[in-house]
Amino acid sequence: MNDRIHSRRNSSDADQRSSASGRVPVIGRIFPAPVAAKVPEVILLFWAVKILTTAGGEATSDYLKTYGNIKGGGTEVALFVVGVVLQFGTRRYLAFAYWFLAYAIAIFGTGVSDFLHLDVHIPYAGTTILWGVVLIAIFVIWNLSEGTLSIHSITTQRRESFYWATVFATFALGTALGDFTATSLNLGYLASGILFAVIILIPALAWWRLGLNSIAAFWMSYVVTRPLGASFADYISKPANLSGINFGDGPTALVFAVVVLVLVAYLAIARPDIQENPSFPEN
């Protein structure tokens, strides 16, 4: 009996040390520590929802711009804050919380990237380089701190913070890159979308046939989902003089939001994307 009690105490102490080891200042005092993986398993539906989210975020951000930087920008910030509270308030991956924050970042990241171009007047090439540098810096710091960039290791607050910082940088970078190819290189939105549809297959093929590291392949594809989805969203929503078909930002945003909601509802109910054996950090 005493041995069992002692074993349980040791197990409890180990769990507490594991949770505390990944706490983040301020965030760790407000939100609970994870007890399971905080991100979904990468299945085919993950990529579909991710691309649709990037498309919807692009159209929604463009629609909110019509209300100006105060009202429109304030709405984007509010959605982002709500998303952070919902996601970090959970102790394990929940589809609605995860994808709400992803959608909010798609909107907010687009807004920040566009603000740097439209209001600060940094050319698209400049914002593309800027966010590329930011993304690389996050990857370097994350890897030095945690020793891995694997999504199967997102089991602590610190790793989750690195993950979402990376997601934000990829959205902002993808926005700038998509606008750069469509406008600065004069490809137009449809041609840009087709270009990125081809590019996104390269990491997958390199992983399948050439032995590319799976983590590198994942993040390379993840970055490209943003300009891919955004380019097609712009093609659908923008007027003909901007190489679009003029469906409108508002209607485009609404359609993508409804489709994403339906797919996320399926994920929440069927739960096909739950990680079964996530990697917890050693003490």
mmCIF file of N, CA and C in Angstrom, residues 67-123:
data_model
loop_
_atom_site.group_PDB
_atom_site.id
_atom_site.type_symbol
_atom_site.label_atom_id
_atom_site.label_comp_id
_atom_site.label_asym_id
_atom_site.label_seq_id
_atom_site.Cartn_x
_atom_site.Cartn_y
_atom_site.Cartn_z
ATOM 1 N N TYR A 67 -14.021 49.706 -43.151
ATOM 2 C CA TYR A 67 -14.446 50.427 -41.953
ATOM 3 C C TYR A 67 -13.303 51.231 -41.334
ATOM 4 N N GLY A 68 -12.139 51.234 -41.998
ATOM 5 C CA GLY A 68 -11.015 52.034 -41.520
ATOM 6 C C GLY A 68 -10.158 51.306 -40.499
ATOM 7 N N ASN A 69 -9.051 51.941 -40.141
ATOM 8 C CA ASN A 69 -8.090 51.319 -39.218
ATOM 9 C C ASN A 69 -8.623 51.208 -37.796
ATOM 10 N N ILE A 70 -9.489 52.128 -37.400
ATOM 11 C CA ILE A 70 -9.979 52.103 -36.016
ATOM 12 C C ILE A 70 -11.043 51.021 -35.847
ATOM 13 N N LYS A 71 -12.131 51.117 -36.608
ATOM 14 C CA LYS A 71 -13.207 50.135 -36.468
ATOM 15 C C LYS A 71 -12.801 48.774 -37.032
ATOM 16 N N GLY A 72 -12.301 48.781 -38.262
ATOM 17 C CA GLY A 72 -11.919 47.520 -38.880
ATOM 18 C C GLY A 72 -10.740 46.875 -38.185
ATOM 19 N N GLY A 73 -9.686 47.674 -37.957
ATOM 20 C CA GLY A 73 -8.507 47.152 -37.270
ATOM 21 C C GLY A 73 -8.815 46.735 -35.844
ATOM 22 N N GLY A 74 -9.671 47.509 -35.175
ATOM 23 C CA GLY A 74 -10.054 47.162 -33.807
ATOM 24 C C GLY A 74 -10.794 45.839 -33.746
ATOM 25 N N THR A 75 -11.637 45.585 -34.752
ATOM 26 C CA THR A 75 -12.348 44.309 -34.817
ATOM 27 C C THR A 75 -11.377 43.156 -34.994
ATOM 28 N N GLU A 76 -10.371 43.357 -35.837
ATOM 29 C CA GLU A 76 -9.373 42.309 -36.055
ATOM 30 C C GLU A 76 -8.606 42.004 -34.774
ATOM 31 N N VAL A 77 -8.221 43.040 -34.053
ATOM 32 C CA VAL A 77 -7.510 42.851 -32.782
ATOM 33 C C VAL A 77 -8.399 42.120 -31.780
ATOM 34 N N ALA A 78 -9.685 42.510 -31.724
ATOM 35 C CA ALA A 78 -10.614 41.886 -30.778
ATOM 36 C C ALA A 78 -10.781 40.398 -31.086
ATOM 37 N N LEU A 79 -10.909 40.049 -32.363
ATOM 38 C CA LEU A 79 -11.035 38.643 -32.741
ATOM 39 C C LEU A 79 -9.786 37.862 -32.349
ATOM 40 N N PHE A 80 -8.632 38.481 -32.539
ATOM 41 C CA PHE A 80 -7.371 37.829 -32.184
ATOM 42 C C PHE A 80 -7.289 37.582 -30.674
ATOM 43 N N VAL A 81 -7.658 38.580 -29.883
ATOM 44 C CA VAL A 81 -7.603 38.438 -28.424
ATOM 45 C C VAL A 81 -8.560 37.351 -27.954
ATOM 46 N N VAL A 82 -9.768 37.346 -28.489
ATOM 47 C CA VAL A 82 -10.739 36.304 -28.125
ATOM 48 C C VAL A 82 -10.193 34.920 -28.495
ATOM 49 N N GLY A 83 -9.585 34.823 -29.675
ATOM 50 C CA GLY A 83 -9.012 33.551 -30.105
ATOM 51 C C GLY A 83 -7.908 33.066 -29.189
ATOM 52 N N VAL A 84 -7.039 33.972 -28.760
ATOM 53 C CA VAL A 84 -5.952 33.608 -27.850
ATOM 54 C C VAL A 84 -6.515 33.106 -26.522
ATOM 55 N N VAL A 85 -7.523 33.797 -25.992
ATOM 56 C CA VAL A 85 -8.126 33.408 -24.709
ATOM 57 C C VAL A 85 -8.767 32.026 -24.825
ATOM 58 N N LEU A 86 -9.492 31.800 -25.914
ATOM 59 C CA LEU A 86 -10.154 30.509 -26.095
ATOM 60 C C LEU A 86 -9.136 29.372 -26.218
ATOM 61 N N GLN A 87 -8.116 29.566 -27.066
ATOM 62 C CA GLN A 87 -7.148 28.509 -27.315
ATOM 63 C C GLN A 87 -6.266 28.221 -26.108
ATOM 64 N N PHE A 88 -5.726 29.255 -25.494
ATOM 65 C CA PHE A 88 -4.839 29.045 -24.352
ATOM 66 C C PHE A 88 -5.617 28.681 -23.088
ATOM 67 N N GLY A 89 -6.914 28.886 -23.113
ATOM 68 C CA GLY A 89 -7.736 28.495 -21.972
ATOM 69 C C GLY A 89 -8.071 27.016 -21.959
ATOM 70 N N THR A 90 -7.810 26.321 -23.063
ATOM 71 C CA THR A 90 -8.053 24.882 -23.120
ATOM 72 C C THR A 90 -6.809 24.124 -22.658
ATOM 73 N N ARG A 91 -6.998 22.879 -22.233
ATOM 74 C CA ARG A 91 -5.877 22.066 -21.770
ATOM 75 C C ARG A 91 -5.502 20.973 -22.765
ATOM 76 N N ARG A 92 -6.256 20.897 -23.836
ATOM 77 C CA ARG A 92 -5.984 19.937 -24.896
ATOM 78 C C ARG A 92 -6.567 20.503 -26.188
ATOM 79 N N TYR A 93 -6.248 19.870 -27.317
ATOM 80 C CA TYR A 93 -6.759 20.350 -28.594
ATOM 81 C C TYR A 93 -8.272 20.231 -28.665
ATOM 82 N N LEU A 94 -8.932 21.361 -28.949
ATOM 83 C CA LEU A 94 -10.358 21.399 -29.222
ATOM 84 C C LEU A 94 -10.530 22.104 -30.565
ATOM 85 N N ALA A 95 -11.231 21.463 -31.479
ATOM 86 C CA ALA A 95 -11.293 21.951 -32.860
ATOM 87 C C ALA A 95 -11.792 23.383 -32.961
ATOM 88 N N PHE A 96 -12.863 23.730 -32.266
ATOM 89 C CA PHE A 96 -13.422 25.079 -32.395
ATOM 90 C C PHE A 96 -12.461 26.143 -31.872
ATOM 91 N N ALA A 97 -11.832 25.880 -30.728
ATOM 92 C CA ALA A 97 -10.892 26.854 -30.168
ATOM 93 C C ALA A 97 -9.678 27.024 -31.069
ATOM 94 N N TYR A 98 -9.131 25.906 -31.547
ATOM 95 C CA TYR A 98 -7.943 25.957 -32.401
ATOM 96 C C TYR A 98 -8.217 26.719 -33.692
ATOM 97 N N TRP A 99 -9.292 26.348 -34.391
ATOM 98 C CA TRP A 99 -9.550 26.951 -35.692
ATOM 99 C C TRP A 99 -10.092 28.371 -35.579
ATOM 100 N N PHE A 100 -10.706 28.705 -34.447
ATOM 101 C CA PHE A 100 -11.105 30.103 -34.239
ATOM 102 C C PHE A 100 -9.872 30.988 -34.190
ATOM 103 N N LEU A 101 -8.865 30.559 -33.429
ATOM 104 C CA LEU A 101 -7.640 31.353 -33.353
ATOM 105 C C LEU A 101 -6.930 31.375 -34.701
ATOM 106 N N ALA A 102 -6.898 30.248 -35.405
ATOM 107 C CA ALA A 102 -6.265 30.217 -36.726
ATOM 108 C C ALA A 102 -6.956 31.194 -37.674
ATOM 109 N N TYR A 103 -8.285 31.224 -37.634
ATOM 110 C CA TYR A 103 -9.044 32.135 -38.496
ATOM 111 C C TYR A 103 -8.789 33.590 -38.086
ATOM 112 N N ALA A 104 -8.758 33.829 -36.774
ATOM 113 C CA ALA A 104 -8.503 35.187 -36.277
ATOM 114 C C ALA A 104 -7.119 35.673 -36.697
ATOM 115 N N ILE A 105 -6.132 34.777 -36.656
ATOM 116 C CA ILE A 105 -4.780 35.141 -37.086
ATOM 117 C C ILE A 105 -4.748 35.374 -38.588
ATOM 118 N N ALA A 106 -5.519 34.583 -39.350
ATOM 119 C CA ALA A 106 -5.598 34.801 -40.794
ATOM 120 C C ALA A 106 -6.104 36.209 -41.094
ATOM 121 N N ILE A 107 -7.067 36.666 -40.312
ATOM 122 C CA ILE A 107 -7.614 38.011 -40.495
ATOM 123 C C ILE A 107 -6.626 39.074 -40.005
ATOM 124 N N PHE A 108 -6.157 38.912 -38.786
ATOM 125 C CA PHE A 108 -5.279 39.902 -38.159
ATOM 126 C C PHE A 108 -3.925 39.966 -38.858
ATOM 127 N N GLY A 109 -3.378 38.798 -39.212
ATOM 128 C CA GLY A 109 -2.088 38.772 -39.903
ATOM 129 C C GLY A 109 -2.157 39.482 -41.238
ATOM 130 N N THR A 110 -3.270 39.285 -41.954
ATOM 131 C CA THR A 110 -3.474 40.007 -43.215
ATOM 132 C C THR A 110 -3.525 41.503 -42.967
ATOM 133 N N GLY A 111 -4.260 41.890 -41.917
ATOM 134 C CA GLY A 111 -4.393 43.314 -41.611
ATOM 135 C C GLY A 111 -3.069 43.968 -41.275
ATOM 136 N N VAL A 112 -2.252 43.289 -40.481
ATOM 137 C CA VAL A 112 -0.950 43.846 -40.103
ATOM 138 C C VAL A 112 -0.049 43.973 -41.322
ATOM 139 N N SER A 113 -0.006 42.928 -42.153
ATOM 140 C CA SER A 113 0.827 42.955 -43.341
ATOM 141 C C SER A 113 0.383 44.056 -44.307
ATOM 142 N N ASP A 114 -0.928 44.182 -44.496
ATOM 143 C CA ASP A 114 -1.454 45.222 -45.386
ATOM 144 C C ASP A 114 -1.214 46.617 -44.821
ATOM 145 N N PHE A 115 -1.298 46.754 -43.497
ATOM 146 C CA PHE A 115 -1.043 48.048 -42.863
ATOM 147 C C PHE A 115 0.383 48.516 -43.146
ATOM 148 N N LEU A 116 1.342 47.598 -43.069
ATOM 149 C CA LEU A 116 2.731 47.960 -43.333
ATOM 150 C C LEU A 116 2.921 48.419 -44.773
ATOM 151 N N HIS A 117 2.126 47.854 -45.681
ATOM 152 C CA HIS A 117 2.244 48.260 -47.092
ATOM 153 C C HIS A 117 1.448 49.533 -47.390
ATOM 154 N N LEU A 118 0.194 49.566 -46.975
ATOM 155 C CA LEU A 118 -0.694 50.658 -47.352
ATOM 156 C C LEU A 118 -0.479 51.927 -46.530
ATOM 157 N N ASP A 119 -0.167 51.768 -45.248
ATOM 158 C CA ASP A 119 -0.050 52.936 -44.374
ATOM 159 C C ASP A 119 1.395 53.322 -44.080
ATOM 160 N N VAL A 120 2.261 52.322 -43.931
ATOM 161 C CA VAL A 120 3.677 52.609 -43.680
ATOM 162 C C VAL A 120 4.437 52.733 -45.002
ATOM 163 N N HIS A 121 3.809 52.254 -46.084
ATOM 164 C CA HIS A 121 4.345 52.375 -47.445
ATOM 165 C C HIS A 121 5.623 51.558 -47.681
ATOM 166 N N ILE A 122 5.659 50.382 -47.064
ATOM 167 C CA ILE A 122 6.740 49.437 -47.361
ATOM 168 C C ILE A 122 6.307 48.624 -48.574
ATOM 169 N N PRO A 123 7.110 48.539 -49.623
ATOM 170 C CA PRO A 123 6.708 47.762 -50.804
ATOM 171 C C PRO A 123 6.539 46.288 -50.469
#
